[in-house]
Amino acid sequence: MTIQRTAVIGSGLMGAGIAEVLAKSGLDVIVREINDEASAAGRARIEKSLGRAVEKGKLDADARDTALSNLRFSTDIADLADRQLVIEAASENEDIKKSIFSELDGVVTDPEAILASNTSSMPIIRFAQSTSRPERVLGIHFFNPAPVQPLVEIVSSVLTAEEVRSTVTDFVSDVLGKKPVQAEDRPGFIVNALLIPYLCSAIRMLESGFATKEDIDTGMVNGCAHPMGPIKLADLVGLDTCLFAAQSMYEETGDLATKPPVLLSRMVDAGLLGVKSGRGFYEY
Ligand code: CAA
């Protein structure tokens, strides 16, 4: 199957980035949002990032215009009927995601279509089981910012067909130009299984007064050559996303390294979500 007609559910931080990657790769993309206001915000996010790519010399103005012309927004899920690949990037809420997969199952007509989730850490099998075609469901997990980070985790559930896994792997490398890795449907897959305990440890270090956020970040940037320190990275990922990922990993594994720090929960309760809300541990 040659994938050409695609869709992304949600145009938040990750959804917008994924839609941008698909549109820049010459694919026809429908972005499904819940209302016109959310669609306008998603479009603005994509336009801003494409503008940045032009400024940085990564894209010329014609390619930006072509990418924008490949994108359409819709609030009606029925518009996704003819899609060959749908990537769900709604917020990290299991019930919301399950109901999206169930709706997609009723709407997408092509039996060969592939339904994917960009979840950071939730079990893919639960979304697969919300459809009548679990073998066509898998995880396609991008990293933030999706237009910049090369990695994509391909997450097969115990029911994903081998042909779906290999089609998506080829698509991610050959069409999107990204670096795929194969991950099991286990809590945190590969990267978050390592990253979430690290981010939680850094927040606990801050919470206990062990070191300032600036010194924690400087330590990892200047001591380990990371592009940004863990406190700033938590802000970039989104503190709500960090919390949901930690909660879901902790619930399933009981691993204390993934237990969400109280400070993280309080920040999210306060609406301090990081870069996307203008304030997290730092101000933006
Ligand atoms: N489009 C295309 N390219 C862009 C771009 C855009 N919108 N914005 C920046 N770039 C390119 C730049 O041109 C530059 O490329 P070169 O290195 O080839 O010159 C590169 O991206 C870095 O850009 P900048 O130096 O201008 O730095 P920045 O401040 O704009 O961005 C950053 C910094 C890319 C975010 C970098 O700090 C970084 O990589 N940080 C770590 C991010 C990370 O770890 N992400 C993973 C999070 S975990 C996750 O997402 C998974 C999960 O489930 C929680």
XYZ file of C-alpha atoms and ligand atoms in Angstrom:
338
model
C 0.000 0.000 0.000
C 1.275 3.498 -0.860
C 0.162 5.833 1.896
C -0.981 9.214 0.554
C -4.187 10.146 2.396
C -3.429 10.749 6.062
C -5.038 12.340 9.104
C -3.964 13.492 12.534
C -6.366 13.664 15.466
C -5.574 16.733 17.558
C -3.324 19.684 16.822
C -1.750 20.353 20.202
C 2.004 20.285 20.675
C 2.492 16.818 19.164
C -0.446 16.693 16.733
C 0.590 19.955 15.063
C 4.202 18.783 14.779
C 3.169 15.431 13.285
C 0.782 17.104 10.805
C 3.636 19.406 9.770
C 5.966 16.440 9.173
C 3.325 14.656 7.050
C 2.484 17.799 5.035
C 6.173 18.579 4.403
C 6.552 15.028 3.083
C 4.017 15.748 0.315
C 1.108 13.843 1.876
C -2.522 14.883 1.918
C -3.307 15.634 5.588
C -6.594 16.260 7.383
C -6.245 17.504 10.955
C -9.291 16.737 13.054
C -9.994 19.154 15.910
C -12.863 19.561 18.337
C -13.872 23.084 17.310
C -12.911 26.001 15.071
C -10.962 27.755 17.817
C -8.757 24.697 18.388
C -8.306 24.356 14.600
C -7.172 27.992 14.335
C -4.704 27.494 17.198
C -3.365 24.313 15.547
C -2.939 26.023 12.188
C -1.119 28.944 13.856
C 1.240 26.492 15.595
C 2.099 24.825 12.275
C 2.520 28.142 10.446
C 4.852 29.377 13.186
C 7.004 26.253 13.053
C 7.150 26.272 9.236
C 8.131 29.953 9.411
C 10.903 29.027 11.820
C 12.097 26.282 9.457
C 12.310 28.882 6.656
C 14.192 31.308 8.937
C 16.647 28.559 9.889
C 17.255 27.723 6.237
C 15.712 24.214 6.555
C 12.891 24.909 4.083
C 12.341 27.349 1.209
C 9.245 29.526 0.962
C 7.747 27.464 -1.887
C 8.080 24.245 0.113
C 6.414 25.970 3.080
C 3.496 27.042 0.865
C 3.172 23.544 -0.601
C 3.166 22.034 2.904
C 0.415 24.449 3.983
C -1.637 23.609 0.892
C -1.424 19.895 1.817
C -3.215 20.583 5.122
C -6.938 20.784 5.809
C -8.678 21.129 9.165
C -12.007 19.512 9.995
C -14.198 19.199 13.067
C -16.153 16.298 11.519
C -14.634 12.859 12.001
C -16.721 11.576 9.055
C -14.325 13.530 6.783
C -11.686 10.883 7.605
C -13.600 8.119 5.761
C -11.080 7.747 2.899
C -7.874 7.957 4.990
C -5.165 5.291 4.647
C -3.301 6.292 7.824
C -4.687 8.078 10.875
C -2.409 9.119 13.750
C -4.208 9.918 16.990
C -2.453 12.640 19.020
C -5.187 13.653 21.462
C -4.383 14.382 25.106
C -3.034 11.517 27.222
C -6.402 10.316 28.527
C -7.120 6.645 28.006
C -10.914 6.961 27.798
C -10.719 9.796 25.264
C -8.255 7.836 23.146
C -10.350 4.655 23.289
C -13.456 6.512 22.167
C -11.508 8.105 19.284
C -10.354 4.652 18.113
C -13.889 3.329 18.346
C -15.186 6.303 16.302
C -12.400 5.878 13.718
C -13.262 2.207 13.387
C -16.809 3.175 12.450
C -15.765 5.898 10.007
C -12.617 4.801 8.121
C -13.834 2.622 5.247
C -10.614 1.113 3.798
C -10.027 -2.284 5.476
C -6.286 -1.827 4.721
C -6.145 1.521 6.569
C -3.756 1.800 9.516
C -4.884 3.383 12.789
C -2.044 4.626 15.008
C -1.588 6.329 18.347
C 1.159 8.770 19.303
C 0.670 7.958 22.998
C 3.807 8.419 25.109
C 3.270 5.430 27.344
C -0.241 3.947 27.279
C -0.812 0.330 26.191
C -1.492 0.189 22.443
C -3.478 -3.026 22.848
C -6.226 -1.165 24.730
C -6.768 1.150 21.748
C -6.556 -1.792 19.334
C -9.286 -3.573 21.300
C -11.566 -0.539 20.913
C -11.738 -1.383 17.197
C -12.901 -4.340 15.137
C -9.466 -4.460 13.420
C -6.822 -4.729 16.164
C -4.250 -6.115 13.723
C -4.290 -2.742 11.854
C -3.523 -0.712 15.040
C -0.068 0.235 16.357
C 1.882 3.042 18.037
C 3.784 5.622 15.988
C 5.498 7.694 18.661
C 7.155 10.970 17.629
C 9.400 13.133 19.810
C 9.028 16.788 20.613
C 9.574 18.937 18.579
C 8.398 16.446 15.926
C 9.691 18.494 12.950
C 13.201 18.473 14.490
C 13.663 15.175 16.367
C 14.560 12.318 13.986
C 13.381 9.406 16.166
C 10.047 7.593 15.812
C 9.196 4.551 17.950
C 7.137 1.923 16.108
C 5.146 0.100 18.789
C 3.503 -3.187 17.866
C 0.894 -4.661 20.181
C 0.629 -8.425 20.555
C -2.035 -8.319 17.820
C -0.409 -5.940 15.289
C 0.078 -7.615 11.897
C 3.717 -7.932 10.775
C 2.780 -6.380 7.415
C 1.402 -3.280 9.211
C 4.577 -2.952 11.277
C 6.833 -3.239 8.235
C 4.696 -0.899 6.058
C 4.807 1.773 8.763
C 8.534 1.301 9.384
C 9.297 1.812 5.670
C 6.921 4.773 5.509
C 8.570 6.460 8.509
C 12.081 6.088 7.094
C 11.495 6.435 3.336
C 8.625 8.939 3.168
C 9.016 10.937 6.388
C 12.825 10.710 6.494
C 12.776 9.805 10.194
C 14.742 7.191 12.144
C 12.433 4.325 13.210
C 13.123 1.969 16.120
C 11.014 -1.050 17.092
C 9.565 -1.033 20.600
C 7.465 -3.501 22.553
C 4.051 -2.451 23.875
C 5.497 -2.047 27.386
C 5.209 0.951 29.750
C 7.212 3.867 28.311
C 8.292 1.845 25.249
C 12.075 2.487 24.927
C 12.706 6.201 25.360
C 10.179 7.116 28.041
C 11.094 4.007 30.045
C 14.447 5.769 30.465
C 13.419 9.430 30.244
C 10.465 9.584 32.675
C 12.426 8.223 35.689
C 15.178 10.748 34.826
C 12.746 13.707 34.662
C 10.992 12.587 37.873
C 14.377 12.322 39.642
C 15.312 15.836 38.557
C 11.974 17.233 39.818
C 12.429 15.368 43.131
C 15.930 16.851 43.381
C 14.446 20.335 42.946
C 11.529 19.593 45.309
C 13.832 18.477 48.103
C 15.978 21.607 47.853
C 18.981 19.533 46.842
C 19.862 21.944 43.993
C 18.361 24.843 42.065
C 16.658 24.251 38.722
C 19.355 26.310 37.004
C 22.145 24.210 38.504
C 20.381 20.920 37.710
C 19.973 22.001 34.088
C 23.484 23.434 33.808
C 24.812 20.167 35.235
C 23.304 18.018 32.502
C 23.987 20.485 29.666
C 27.594 21.165 30.582
C 28.420 17.866 32.268
C 26.754 15.423 29.879
C 26.330 17.475 26.668
C 22.532 17.201 26.648
C 20.938 19.920 24.468
C 18.813 20.997 27.445
C 18.621 20.089 31.129
C 15.834 17.914 32.607
C 13.799 20.712 34.214
C 13.676 22.669 30.957
C 12.998 19.462 29.045
C 10.035 18.663 31.335
C 8.681 22.136 30.491
C 9.183 21.438 26.779
C 7.490 18.014 26.882
C 4.606 19.542 28.888
C 4.235 18.949 32.620
C 0.782 17.409 32.080
C 2.240 14.938 29.568
C 5.107 14.114 31.981
C 2.568 13.553 34.772
C 0.265 11.340 32.683
C 3.200 9.296 31.395
C 4.600 8.843 34.929
C 1.157 7.953 36.335
C 0.483 5.385 33.660
C 3.945 3.808 34.016
C 3.714 3.784 37.832
C 0.224 2.241 37.819
C 1.394 -0.601 35.620
C 4.864 -1.281 37.019
C 4.821 0.029 40.594
C 8.389 1.194 39.905
C 9.089 3.977 42.431
C 11.364 5.705 39.916
C 8.225 6.545 37.924
C 6.132 7.685 40.924
C 5.005 11.236 40.041
C 6.625 13.789 42.374
C 4.059 15.822 44.364
C 5.537 19.049 42.957
C 4.773 17.850 39.415
C 1.121 17.181 40.325
C 0.787 20.583 41.994
C 2.251 22.367 38.967
C -0.275 20.652 36.704
C -3.149 21.428 39.133
C -2.058 25.071 38.939
C -2.197 25.064 35.130
C 1.575 25.572 34.928
C 2.175 23.189 32.031
C 5.497 24.470 30.684
C 6.300 26.068 27.328
C 2.802 25.509 25.923
C 1.072 27.479 28.715
C 3.762 30.174 28.967
C 4.922 29.075 32.420
C 6.177 25.888 33.997
C 9.320 25.661 36.078
C 10.527 28.563 33.899
C 8.650 31.453 32.260
C 8.333 31.609 28.434
N 11.689 23.248 11.792
C 12.786 22.624 11.331
N 14.013 22.699 11.964
C 14.082 23.445 13.078
C 12.975 24.131 13.594
C 11.722 24.005 12.905
N 10.604 24.579 13.339
N 13.347 24.757 14.740
C 14.638 24.477 14.926
N 15.091 23.696 13.924
C 16.426 23.128 13.774
C 17.488 24.183 13.722
O 17.686 24.628 12.421
C 18.704 23.447 14.270
O 19.241 22.616 13.250
P 20.832 22.418 13.105
O 21.272 21.761 14.377
O 20.986 21.547 11.898
O 21.360 23.802 12.942
C 18.102 22.520 15.328
O 16.717 22.361 14.949
C 18.153 23.102 16.730
O 17.610 24.382 16.688
P 18.203 25.576 17.562
O 19.665 25.403 17.738
O 17.706 26.868 17.030
O 17.605 25.367 18.971
P 16.137 25.606 19.422
O 16.231 26.325 20.691
O 15.268 26.178 18.392
O 15.588 24.147 19.680
C 15.719 21.952 20.617
C 16.205 23.378 20.600
C 15.592 21.373 19.206
C 14.364 21.846 21.317
C 16.866 21.274 21.384
O 17.091 21.968 22.567
C 16.583 19.847 21.722
O 16.751 18.965 20.894
N 16.201 19.620 22.997
C 15.890 18.295 23.481
C 14.505 17.921 23.063
C 14.163 16.530 23.461
O 14.843 15.834 24.192
N 12.987 16.092 22.982
C 12.440 14.815 23.320
C 11.421 15.009 24.383
S 10.716 13.498 24.901
C 9.371 13.315 23.955
O 8.990 14.115 23.159
C 8.672 12.023 24.115
C 7.598 11.923 25.060
O 6.741 11.115 24.824
C 7.545 12.665 26.338
